[in-house]
Tab-separated table of C-alpha atoms and ligand atoms in Angstrom:
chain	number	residue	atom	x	y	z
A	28	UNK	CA	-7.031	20.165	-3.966
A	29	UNK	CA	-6.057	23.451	-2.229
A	30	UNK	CA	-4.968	26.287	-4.238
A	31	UNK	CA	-1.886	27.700	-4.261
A	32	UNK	CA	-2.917	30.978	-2.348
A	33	UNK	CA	-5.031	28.797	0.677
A	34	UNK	CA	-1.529	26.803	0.520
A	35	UNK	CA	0.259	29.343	1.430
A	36	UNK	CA	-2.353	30.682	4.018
A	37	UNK	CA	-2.021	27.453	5.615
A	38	UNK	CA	1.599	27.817	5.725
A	39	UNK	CA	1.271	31.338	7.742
A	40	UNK	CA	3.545	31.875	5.189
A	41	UNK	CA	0.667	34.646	3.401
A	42	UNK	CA	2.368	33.609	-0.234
A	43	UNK	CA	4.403	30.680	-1.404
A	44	UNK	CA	8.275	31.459	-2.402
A	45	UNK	CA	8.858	32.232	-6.340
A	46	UNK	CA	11.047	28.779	-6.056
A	47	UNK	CA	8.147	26.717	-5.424
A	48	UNK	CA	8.199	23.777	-7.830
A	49	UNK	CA	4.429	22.922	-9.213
A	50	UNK	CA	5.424	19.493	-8.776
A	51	UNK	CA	8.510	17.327	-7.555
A	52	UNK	CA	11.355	17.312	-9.779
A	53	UNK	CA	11.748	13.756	-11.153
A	54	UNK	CA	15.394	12.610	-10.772
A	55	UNK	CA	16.097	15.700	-7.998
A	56	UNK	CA	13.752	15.132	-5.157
A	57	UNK	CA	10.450	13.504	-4.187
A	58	UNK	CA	8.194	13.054	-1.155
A	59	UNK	CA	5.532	10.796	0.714
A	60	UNK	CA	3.315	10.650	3.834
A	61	UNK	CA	3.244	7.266	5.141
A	62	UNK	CA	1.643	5.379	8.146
A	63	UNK	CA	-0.781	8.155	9.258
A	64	UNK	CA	-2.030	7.311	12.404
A	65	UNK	CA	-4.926	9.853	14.573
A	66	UNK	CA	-2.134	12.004	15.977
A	67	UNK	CA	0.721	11.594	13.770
A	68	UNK	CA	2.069	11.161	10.277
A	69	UNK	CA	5.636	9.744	8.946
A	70	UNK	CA	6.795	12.223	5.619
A	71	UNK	CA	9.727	11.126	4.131
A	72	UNK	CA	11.552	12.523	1.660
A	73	UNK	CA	14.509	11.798	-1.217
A	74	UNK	CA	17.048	14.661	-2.479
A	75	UNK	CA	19.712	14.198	-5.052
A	76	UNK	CA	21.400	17.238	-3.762
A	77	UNK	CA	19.766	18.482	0.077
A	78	UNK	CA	21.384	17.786	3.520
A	79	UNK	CA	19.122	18.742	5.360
A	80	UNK	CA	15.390	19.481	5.547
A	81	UNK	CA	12.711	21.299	7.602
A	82	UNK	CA	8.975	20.025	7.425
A	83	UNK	CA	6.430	22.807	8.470
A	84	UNK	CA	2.576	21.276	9.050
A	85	UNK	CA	-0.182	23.476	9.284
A	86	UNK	CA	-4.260	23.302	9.672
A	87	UNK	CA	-5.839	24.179	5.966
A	88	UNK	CA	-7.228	27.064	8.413
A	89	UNK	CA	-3.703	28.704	8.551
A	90	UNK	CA	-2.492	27.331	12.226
A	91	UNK	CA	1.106	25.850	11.959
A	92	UNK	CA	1.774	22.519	14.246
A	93	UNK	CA	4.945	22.169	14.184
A	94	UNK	CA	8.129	22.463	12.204
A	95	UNK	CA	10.497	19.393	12.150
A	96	UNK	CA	14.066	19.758	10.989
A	97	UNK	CA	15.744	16.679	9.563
A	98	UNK	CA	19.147	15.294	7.923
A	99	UNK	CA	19.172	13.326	5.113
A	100	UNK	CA	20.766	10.289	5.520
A	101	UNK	CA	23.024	8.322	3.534
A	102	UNK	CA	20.457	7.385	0.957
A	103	UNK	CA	19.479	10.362	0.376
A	104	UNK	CA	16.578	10.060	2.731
A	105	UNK	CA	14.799	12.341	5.272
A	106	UNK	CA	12.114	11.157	7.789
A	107	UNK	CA	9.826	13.243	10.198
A	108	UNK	CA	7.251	11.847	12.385
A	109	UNK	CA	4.853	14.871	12.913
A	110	UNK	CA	3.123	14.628	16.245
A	111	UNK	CA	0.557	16.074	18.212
A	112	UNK	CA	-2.207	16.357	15.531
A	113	UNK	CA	-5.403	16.060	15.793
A	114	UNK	CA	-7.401	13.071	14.847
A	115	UNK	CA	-10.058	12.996	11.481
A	116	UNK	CA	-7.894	16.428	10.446
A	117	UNK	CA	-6.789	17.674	7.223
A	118	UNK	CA	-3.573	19.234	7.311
A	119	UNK	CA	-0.657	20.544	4.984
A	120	UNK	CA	3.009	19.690	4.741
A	121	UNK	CA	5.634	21.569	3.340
A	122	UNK	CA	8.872	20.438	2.743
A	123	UNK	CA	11.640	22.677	2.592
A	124	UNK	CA	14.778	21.599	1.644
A	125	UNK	CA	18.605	23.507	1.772
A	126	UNK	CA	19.637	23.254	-1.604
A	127	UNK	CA	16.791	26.178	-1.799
A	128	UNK	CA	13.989	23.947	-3.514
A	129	UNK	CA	10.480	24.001	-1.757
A	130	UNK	CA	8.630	21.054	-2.824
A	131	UNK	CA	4.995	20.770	-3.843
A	132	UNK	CA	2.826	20.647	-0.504
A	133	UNK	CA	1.261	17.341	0.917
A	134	UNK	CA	-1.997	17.503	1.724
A	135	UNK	CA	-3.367	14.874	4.144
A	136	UNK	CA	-6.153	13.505	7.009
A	137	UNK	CA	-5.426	11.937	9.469
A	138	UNK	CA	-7.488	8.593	10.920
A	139	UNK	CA	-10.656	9.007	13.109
A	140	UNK	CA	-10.452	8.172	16.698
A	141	UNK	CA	-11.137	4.319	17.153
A	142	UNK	CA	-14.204	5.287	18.938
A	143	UNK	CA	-15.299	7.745	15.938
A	144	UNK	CA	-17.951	6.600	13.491
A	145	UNK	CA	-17.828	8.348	11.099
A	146	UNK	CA	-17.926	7.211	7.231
A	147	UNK	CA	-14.023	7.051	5.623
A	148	UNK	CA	-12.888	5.867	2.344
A	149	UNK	CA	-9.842	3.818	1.664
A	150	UNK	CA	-7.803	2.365	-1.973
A	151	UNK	CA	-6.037	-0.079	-2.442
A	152	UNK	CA	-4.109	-1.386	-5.596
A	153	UNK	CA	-0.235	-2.427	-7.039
A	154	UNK	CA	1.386	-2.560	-9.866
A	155	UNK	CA	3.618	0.711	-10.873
A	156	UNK	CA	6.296	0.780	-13.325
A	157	UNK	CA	6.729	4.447	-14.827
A	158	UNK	CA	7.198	2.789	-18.762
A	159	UNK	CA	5.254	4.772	-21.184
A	160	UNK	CA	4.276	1.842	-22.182
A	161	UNK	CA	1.722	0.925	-19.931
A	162	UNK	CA	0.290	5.016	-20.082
A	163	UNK	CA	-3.430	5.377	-18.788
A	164	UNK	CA	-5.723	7.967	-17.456
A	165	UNK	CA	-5.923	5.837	-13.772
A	166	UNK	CA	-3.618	8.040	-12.096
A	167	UNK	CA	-6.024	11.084	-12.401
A	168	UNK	CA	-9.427	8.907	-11.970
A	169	UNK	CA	-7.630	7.508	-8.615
A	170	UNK	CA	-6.435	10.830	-7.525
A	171	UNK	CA	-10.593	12.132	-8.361
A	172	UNK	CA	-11.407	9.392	-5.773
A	173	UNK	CA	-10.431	11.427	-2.550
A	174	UNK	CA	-9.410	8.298	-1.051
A	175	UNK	CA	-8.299	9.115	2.790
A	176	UNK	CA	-5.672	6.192	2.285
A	177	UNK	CA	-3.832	4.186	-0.451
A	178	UNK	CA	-2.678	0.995	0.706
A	179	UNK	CA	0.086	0.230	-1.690
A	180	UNK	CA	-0.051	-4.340	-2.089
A	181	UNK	CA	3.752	-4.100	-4.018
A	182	UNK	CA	5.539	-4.349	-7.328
A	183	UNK	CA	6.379	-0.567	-6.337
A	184	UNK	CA	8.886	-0.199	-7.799
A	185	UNK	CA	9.772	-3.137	-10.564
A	186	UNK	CA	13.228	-2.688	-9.053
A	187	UNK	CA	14.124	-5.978	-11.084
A	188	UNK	CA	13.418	-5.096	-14.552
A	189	UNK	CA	16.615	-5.699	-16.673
A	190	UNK	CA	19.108	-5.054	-16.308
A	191	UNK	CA	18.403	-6.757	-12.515
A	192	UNK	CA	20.356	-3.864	-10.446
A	193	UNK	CA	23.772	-5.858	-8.342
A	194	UNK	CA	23.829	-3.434	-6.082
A	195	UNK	CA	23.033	-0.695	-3.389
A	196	UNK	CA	23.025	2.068	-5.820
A	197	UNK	CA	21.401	0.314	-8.504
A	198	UNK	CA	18.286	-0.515	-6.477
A	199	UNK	CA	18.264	3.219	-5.418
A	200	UNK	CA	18.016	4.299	-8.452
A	201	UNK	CA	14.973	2.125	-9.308
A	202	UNK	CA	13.032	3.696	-6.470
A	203	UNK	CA	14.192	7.373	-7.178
A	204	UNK	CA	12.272	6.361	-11.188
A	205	UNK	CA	9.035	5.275	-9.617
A	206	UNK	CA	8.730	7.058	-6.985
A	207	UNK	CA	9.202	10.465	-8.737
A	208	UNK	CA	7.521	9.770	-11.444
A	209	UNK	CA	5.532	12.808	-12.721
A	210	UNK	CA	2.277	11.334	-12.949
A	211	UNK	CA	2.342	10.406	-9.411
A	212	UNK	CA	2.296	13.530	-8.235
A	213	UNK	CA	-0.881	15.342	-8.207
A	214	UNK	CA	-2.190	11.561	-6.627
A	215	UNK	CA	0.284	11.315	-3.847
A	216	UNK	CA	0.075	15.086	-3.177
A	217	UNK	CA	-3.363	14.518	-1.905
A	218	UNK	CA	-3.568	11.303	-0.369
A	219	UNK	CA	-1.669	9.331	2.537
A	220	UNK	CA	0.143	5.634	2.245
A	221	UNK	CA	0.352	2.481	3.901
A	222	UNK	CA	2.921	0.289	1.518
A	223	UNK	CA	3.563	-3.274	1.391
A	224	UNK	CA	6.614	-5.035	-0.554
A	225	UNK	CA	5.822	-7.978	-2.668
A	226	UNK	CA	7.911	-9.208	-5.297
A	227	UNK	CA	9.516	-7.257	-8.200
A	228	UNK	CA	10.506	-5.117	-5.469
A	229	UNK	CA	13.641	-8.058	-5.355
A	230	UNK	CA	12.800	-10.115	-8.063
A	231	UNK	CA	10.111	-12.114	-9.661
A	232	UNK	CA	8.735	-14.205	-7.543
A	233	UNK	CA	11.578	-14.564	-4.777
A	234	UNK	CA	10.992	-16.961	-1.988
A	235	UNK	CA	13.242	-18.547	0.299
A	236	UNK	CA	15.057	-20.536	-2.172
A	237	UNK	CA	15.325	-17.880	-4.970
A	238	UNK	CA	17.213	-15.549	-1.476
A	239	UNK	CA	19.139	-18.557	-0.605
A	240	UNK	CA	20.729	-18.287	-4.065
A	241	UNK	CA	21.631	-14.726	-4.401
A	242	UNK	CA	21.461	-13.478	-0.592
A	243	UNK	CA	23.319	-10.428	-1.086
A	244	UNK	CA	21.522	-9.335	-4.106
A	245	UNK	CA	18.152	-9.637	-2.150
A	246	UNK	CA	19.344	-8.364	1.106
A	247	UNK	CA	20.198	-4.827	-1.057
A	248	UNK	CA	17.188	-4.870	-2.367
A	249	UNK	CA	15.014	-5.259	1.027
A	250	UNK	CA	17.872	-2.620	2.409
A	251	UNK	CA	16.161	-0.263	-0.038
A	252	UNK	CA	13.043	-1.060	0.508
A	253	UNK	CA	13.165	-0.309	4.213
A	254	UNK	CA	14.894	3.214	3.117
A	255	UNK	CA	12.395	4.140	0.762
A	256	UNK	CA	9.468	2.849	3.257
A	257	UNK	CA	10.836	3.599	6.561
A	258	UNK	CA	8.605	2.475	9.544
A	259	UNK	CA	7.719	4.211	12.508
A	260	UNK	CA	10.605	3.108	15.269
A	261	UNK	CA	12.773	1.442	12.646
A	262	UNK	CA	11.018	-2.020	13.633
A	263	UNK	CA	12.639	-4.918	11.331
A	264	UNK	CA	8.674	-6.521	10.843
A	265	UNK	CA	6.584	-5.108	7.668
A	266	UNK	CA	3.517	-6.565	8.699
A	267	UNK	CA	1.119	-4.159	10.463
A	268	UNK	CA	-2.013	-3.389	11.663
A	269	UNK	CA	-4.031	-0.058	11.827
A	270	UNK	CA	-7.602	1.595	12.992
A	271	UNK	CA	-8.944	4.051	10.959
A	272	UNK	CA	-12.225	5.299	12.919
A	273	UNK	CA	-14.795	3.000	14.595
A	274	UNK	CA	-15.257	0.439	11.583
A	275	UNK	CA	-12.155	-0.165	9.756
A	276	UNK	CA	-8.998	-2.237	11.225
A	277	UNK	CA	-6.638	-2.952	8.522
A	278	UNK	CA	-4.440	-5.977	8.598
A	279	UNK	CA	-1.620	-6.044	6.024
A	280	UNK	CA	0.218	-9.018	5.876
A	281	UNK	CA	4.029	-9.476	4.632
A	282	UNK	CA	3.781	-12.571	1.787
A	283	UNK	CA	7.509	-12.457	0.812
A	284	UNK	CA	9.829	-11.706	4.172
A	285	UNK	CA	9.276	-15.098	5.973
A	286	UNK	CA	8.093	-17.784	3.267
A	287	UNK	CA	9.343	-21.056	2.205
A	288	UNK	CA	9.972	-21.673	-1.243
A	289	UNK	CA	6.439	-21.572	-3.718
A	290	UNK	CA	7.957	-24.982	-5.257
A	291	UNK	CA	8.103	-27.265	-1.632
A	292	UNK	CA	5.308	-29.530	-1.628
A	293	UNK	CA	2.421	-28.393	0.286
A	294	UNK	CA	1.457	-29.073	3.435
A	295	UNK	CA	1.088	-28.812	6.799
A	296	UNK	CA	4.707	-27.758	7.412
A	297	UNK	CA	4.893	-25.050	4.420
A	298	UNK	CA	4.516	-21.440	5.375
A	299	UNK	CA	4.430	-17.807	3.997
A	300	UNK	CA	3.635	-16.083	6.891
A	301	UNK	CA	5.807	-17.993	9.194
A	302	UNK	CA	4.109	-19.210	12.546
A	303	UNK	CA	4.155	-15.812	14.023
A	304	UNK	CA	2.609	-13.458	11.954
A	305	UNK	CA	0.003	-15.990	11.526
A	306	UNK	CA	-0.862	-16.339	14.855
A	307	UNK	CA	-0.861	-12.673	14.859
A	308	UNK	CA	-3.318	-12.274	12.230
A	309	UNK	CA	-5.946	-15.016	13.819
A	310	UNK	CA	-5.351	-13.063	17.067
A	311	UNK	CA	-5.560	-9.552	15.708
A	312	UNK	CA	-8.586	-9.977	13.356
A	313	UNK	CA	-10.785	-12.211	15.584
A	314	UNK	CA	-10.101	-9.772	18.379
A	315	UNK	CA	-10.806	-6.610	16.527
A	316	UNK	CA	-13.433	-4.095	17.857
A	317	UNK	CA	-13.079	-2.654	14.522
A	318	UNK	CA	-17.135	-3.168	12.412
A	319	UNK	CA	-14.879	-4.411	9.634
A	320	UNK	CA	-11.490	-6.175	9.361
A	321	UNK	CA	-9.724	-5.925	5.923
A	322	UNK	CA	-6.882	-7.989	5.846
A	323	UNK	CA	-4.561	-7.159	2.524
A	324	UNK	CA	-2.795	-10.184	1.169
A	325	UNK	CA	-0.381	-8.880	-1.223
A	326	UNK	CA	-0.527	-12.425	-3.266
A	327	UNK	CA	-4.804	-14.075	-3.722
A	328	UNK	CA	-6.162	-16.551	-2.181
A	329	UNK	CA	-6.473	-18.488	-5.440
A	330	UNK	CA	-7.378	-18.712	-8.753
A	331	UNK	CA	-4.278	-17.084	-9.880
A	332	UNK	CA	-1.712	-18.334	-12.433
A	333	UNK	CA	0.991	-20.984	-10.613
A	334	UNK	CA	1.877	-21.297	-6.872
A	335	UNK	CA	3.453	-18.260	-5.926
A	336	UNK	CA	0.375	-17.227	-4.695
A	337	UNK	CA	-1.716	-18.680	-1.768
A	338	UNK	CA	-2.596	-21.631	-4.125
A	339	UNK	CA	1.149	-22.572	-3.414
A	340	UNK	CA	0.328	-22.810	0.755
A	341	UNK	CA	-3.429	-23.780	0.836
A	342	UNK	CA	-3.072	-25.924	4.552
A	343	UNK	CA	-1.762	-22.893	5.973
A	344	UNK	CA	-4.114	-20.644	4.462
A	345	UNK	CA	-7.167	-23.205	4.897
A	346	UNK	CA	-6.399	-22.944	8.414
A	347	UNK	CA	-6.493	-19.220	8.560
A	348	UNK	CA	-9.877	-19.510	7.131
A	349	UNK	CA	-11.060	-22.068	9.741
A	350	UNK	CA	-9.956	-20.309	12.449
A	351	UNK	CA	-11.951	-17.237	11.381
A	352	UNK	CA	-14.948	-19.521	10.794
A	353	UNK	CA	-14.199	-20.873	14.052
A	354	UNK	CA	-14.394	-17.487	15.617
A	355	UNK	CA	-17.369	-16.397	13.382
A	356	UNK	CA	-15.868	-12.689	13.315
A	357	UNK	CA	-18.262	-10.324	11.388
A	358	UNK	CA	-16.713	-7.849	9.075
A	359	UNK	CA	-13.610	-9.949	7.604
A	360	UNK	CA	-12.747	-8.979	3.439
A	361	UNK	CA	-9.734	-10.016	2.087
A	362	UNK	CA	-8.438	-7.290	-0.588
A	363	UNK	CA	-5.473	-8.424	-2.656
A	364	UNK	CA	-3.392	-7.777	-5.915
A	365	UNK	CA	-0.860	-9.380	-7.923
A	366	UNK	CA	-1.822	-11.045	-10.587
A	367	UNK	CA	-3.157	-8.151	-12.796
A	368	UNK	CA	-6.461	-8.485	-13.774
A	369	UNK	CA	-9.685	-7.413	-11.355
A	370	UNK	CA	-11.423	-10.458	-9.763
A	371	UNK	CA	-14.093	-11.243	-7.243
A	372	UNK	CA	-13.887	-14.393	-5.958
A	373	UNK	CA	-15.473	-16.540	-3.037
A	374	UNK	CA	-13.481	-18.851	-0.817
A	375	UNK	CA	-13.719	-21.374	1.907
A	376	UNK	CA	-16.563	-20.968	3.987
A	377	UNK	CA	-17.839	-17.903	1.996
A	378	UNK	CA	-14.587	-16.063	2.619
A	379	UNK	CA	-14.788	-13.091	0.436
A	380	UNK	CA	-12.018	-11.530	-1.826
A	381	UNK	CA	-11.630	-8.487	-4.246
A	382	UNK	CA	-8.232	-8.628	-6.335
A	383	UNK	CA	-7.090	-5.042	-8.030
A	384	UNK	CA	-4.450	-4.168	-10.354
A	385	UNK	CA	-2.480	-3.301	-12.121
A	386	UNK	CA	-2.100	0.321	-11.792
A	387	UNK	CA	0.751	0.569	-14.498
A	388	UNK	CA	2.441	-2.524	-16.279
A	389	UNK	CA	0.751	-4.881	-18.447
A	390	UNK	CA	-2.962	-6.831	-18.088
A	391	UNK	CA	-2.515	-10.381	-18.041
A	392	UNK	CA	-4.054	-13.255	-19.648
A	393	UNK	CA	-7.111	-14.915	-17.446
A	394	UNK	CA	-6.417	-17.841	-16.612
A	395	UNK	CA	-9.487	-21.262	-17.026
A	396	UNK	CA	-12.715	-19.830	-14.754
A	397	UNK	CA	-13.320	-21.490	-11.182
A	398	UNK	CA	-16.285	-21.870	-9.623
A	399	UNK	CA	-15.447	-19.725	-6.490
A	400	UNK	CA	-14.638	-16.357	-9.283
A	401	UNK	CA	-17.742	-14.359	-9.707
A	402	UNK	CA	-16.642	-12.031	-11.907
A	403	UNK	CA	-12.862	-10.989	-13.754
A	404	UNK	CA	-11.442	-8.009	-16.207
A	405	UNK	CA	-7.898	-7.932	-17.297
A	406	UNK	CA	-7.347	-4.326	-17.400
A	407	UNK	CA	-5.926	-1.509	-15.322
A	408	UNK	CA	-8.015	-0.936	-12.151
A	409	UNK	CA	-7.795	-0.306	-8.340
A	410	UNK	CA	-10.044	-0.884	-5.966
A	411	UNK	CA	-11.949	2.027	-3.491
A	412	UNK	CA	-13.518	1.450	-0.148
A	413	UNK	CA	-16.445	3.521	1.717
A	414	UNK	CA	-16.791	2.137	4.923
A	415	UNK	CA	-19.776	3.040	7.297
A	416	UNK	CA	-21.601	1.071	10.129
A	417	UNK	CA	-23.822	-0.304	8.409
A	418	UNK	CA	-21.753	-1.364	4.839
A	419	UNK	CA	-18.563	-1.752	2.887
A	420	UNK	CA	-18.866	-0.210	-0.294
A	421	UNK	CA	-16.524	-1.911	-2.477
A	422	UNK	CA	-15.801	-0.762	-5.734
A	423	UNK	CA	-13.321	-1.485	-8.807
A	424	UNK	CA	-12.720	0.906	-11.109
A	425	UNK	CA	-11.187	1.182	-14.270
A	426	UNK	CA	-8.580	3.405	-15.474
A	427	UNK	CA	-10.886	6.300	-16.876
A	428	UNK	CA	-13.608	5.768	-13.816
A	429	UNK	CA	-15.670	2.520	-15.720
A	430	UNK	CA	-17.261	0.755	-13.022
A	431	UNK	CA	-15.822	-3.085	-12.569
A	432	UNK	CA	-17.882	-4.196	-9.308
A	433	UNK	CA	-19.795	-2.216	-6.826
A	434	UNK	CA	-21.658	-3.999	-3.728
A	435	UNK	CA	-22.405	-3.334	-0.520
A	436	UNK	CA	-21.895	-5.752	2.622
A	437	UNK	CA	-22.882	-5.335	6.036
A	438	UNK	CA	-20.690	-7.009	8.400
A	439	UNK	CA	-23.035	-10.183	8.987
A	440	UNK	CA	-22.318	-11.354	4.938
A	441	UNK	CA	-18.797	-11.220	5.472
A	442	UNK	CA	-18.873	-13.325	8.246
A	443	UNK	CA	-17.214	-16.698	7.114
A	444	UNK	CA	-19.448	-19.524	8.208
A	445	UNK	CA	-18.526	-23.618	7.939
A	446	UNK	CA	-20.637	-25.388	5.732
B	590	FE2	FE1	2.981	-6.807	-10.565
């Protein structure tokens, strides 16, 4: 973390204003960087009160970018796509806002060049509701991590815990809890995020049938969403893909927006990606140039509790895994969440899978063992990646730093391979 004075520095501002706020005000303002790229990086940021804002990034060495002014809109909600940075970079942002409030700083890097090599570590995990009842030390011990990148796999916020929210407002207010939460901030103050929706985000488990029911209710709710997790160009598809350096591609898929309802039968008709983001994913990963693929699946593979999960679609996702087999693409890890509790598990033609979560709401019970799980921990965790040529470093952690899994794989074991 930068101190306040090289903060300032890198501002060119040579102090920060008395007004400065050591963190985000919860319930008056709050602020993320999302879908850093090598040259660019979306902030976005919520007022109560503000109705406009100006976004100043700067090199930690003091030289200032660029300075983007922005209204907020409706909701609330500023967004500024800073440009023209360089790639592998640390820089600063400071938000200033004209209700006179100067928020707490971002600090962030931006990817390596797809052609750079260099070693980079990602996170991943889900899971926050901002009840003291599910208080923990992981917040700090994820922060410690120095990840590069958080990719967020959902139930961000539980925008459906009761009373369920009937309306615009309602769902607002759910994200303005969770996402300016206090203990957030010193975390996503220092770190960068790519975010997925998944289910609470709605409702428990929605599918098509649960949207057919209440369509209004869940279109508010995915309105939110979108405002609280704008993308780059306003495009209406979630799913996305990403380099970050020479050996990581990510892949991260969208399990709610296009699939059929977890109770149909299964089979060969019954989708949850919908026909084209699964050809896009076969595509994308078995063309990759990236050393390693890592495809996040907001919902397992298997081995969780019921069908909402990919044991509820197995022909579809059966043929996902054949197709990679097919293909024999080195470098291919699945990293999911969802159904709180760490797991490693092996799938399908040695497909390989790490489950995290949950960051903050409740452990759950472990369901009978499988043979394909090959190791499990009901307890708060998240998962980190270190990803050089030659290895993926996967790790779990717990929520004070207690080591779940940690392995090493070159890109020839996670190769999926018919047997
Ligand atoms: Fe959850």
């Amino acid at each position: 973390m930068l101190s306040r004075r090289q903060l300032g520095i890198a501002l060119g501002l040579g102090f920060l204003p008395p007004m400065a706020c050591d963190a985000d005000e919860p319930g008056a303002a709050c602020s993320i960087v999302l879908d850093v790229e090598s040259a660019r990086a979306l902030v976005v940021v919520w007022s109560a009160t503000a109705l406009r804002m100006t976004v100043t990034v700067a090199t930690i060495d003091g030289r200032v970018v660029g300075r983007w002014p922005a209204e907020m809109g409706e909701a609330g909600i500023g967004t500024i796509d800073a440009d023209g940075l360089e790639a592998a970079t640390t820089y600063v942002a400071a938000i200033a806002l004209d209700d006179g409030r100067v928020m707490q700083p971002h600090v962030f890097r931006t990817a390596p060049r797809d052609d750079d090599g260099r070693a980079v570590r990602l996170s991943w995990s889900a899971d926050v509701d901002p009840d003291p009842a599910y208080d923990s030390p992981i917040f700090e011990t994820l922060a410690a991590q120095e990840a590069e990148l958080y990719v967020s796999l959902g139930d961000w916020p539980y925008a459906d815990n009761p009373p369920w929210p009937d309306s615009i407002e309602g769902f607002r207010e759910r994200h303005v809890q969770a996402r300016g939460w206090q203990k957030l901030q010193p975390w996503l103050h220092g770190v960068s995020v790519r975010a997925m929706l998944d289910d609470h985000e709605v409702r428990n488990d929605w599918d098509a049938a649960t949207f057919a029911a209440e369509p209004e209710r869940h279109g508010y709710a995915l309105q939110v969403w979108d405002e609280w997790f704008p993308r780059r160009g306003g495009t209406p598809v979630r799913y996305q893909r990403w380099r970050w350096g020479a050996h990581v591609e990510c892949f991260l898929l969208d399990c709610r927006s296009y699939r059929d309802a977890s109770a149909d039968p299964d089979g060969a008709e019954k989708t949850m990606l919908g026909a084209a983001q699964r050809q896009w994913l076969v595509e994308s990963v078995t063309r990759s140039a990236a050393t390693f693929k890592l495809v996040f699946t907001t919902v397992p593979l298997d081995y969780g509790h019921g069908v909402d999960h990919w044991a509820g679609y197995t022909v579809e996702r059966d043929g996902i895994l054949d197709a990679l087999a097919d293909a024999a693409t080195p470098g291919v890890l699945f990293l999911t969440a969802d159904q709180h509790w760490f797991a490693a598990q092996r799938h399908r033609h040695g497909a390989r899978e790490f489950q995290v979560g949950p960051l903050s709401r409740s452990p759950l019970p472990l369901p009978a063992l499988r043979p394909g799980v090959l190791a499990r921990s009901a307890e708060y965790c998240f998962g980190v990646l270190d990803v050089a040529a030659a290895g993926v470093r996967v790790r779990a952690l717990g929520a004070t730093g207690n080591v779940l899994w940690d392995e090493t794989y070159s890109a020839a074991e996670l190769t999926l391979r018919r047997s």
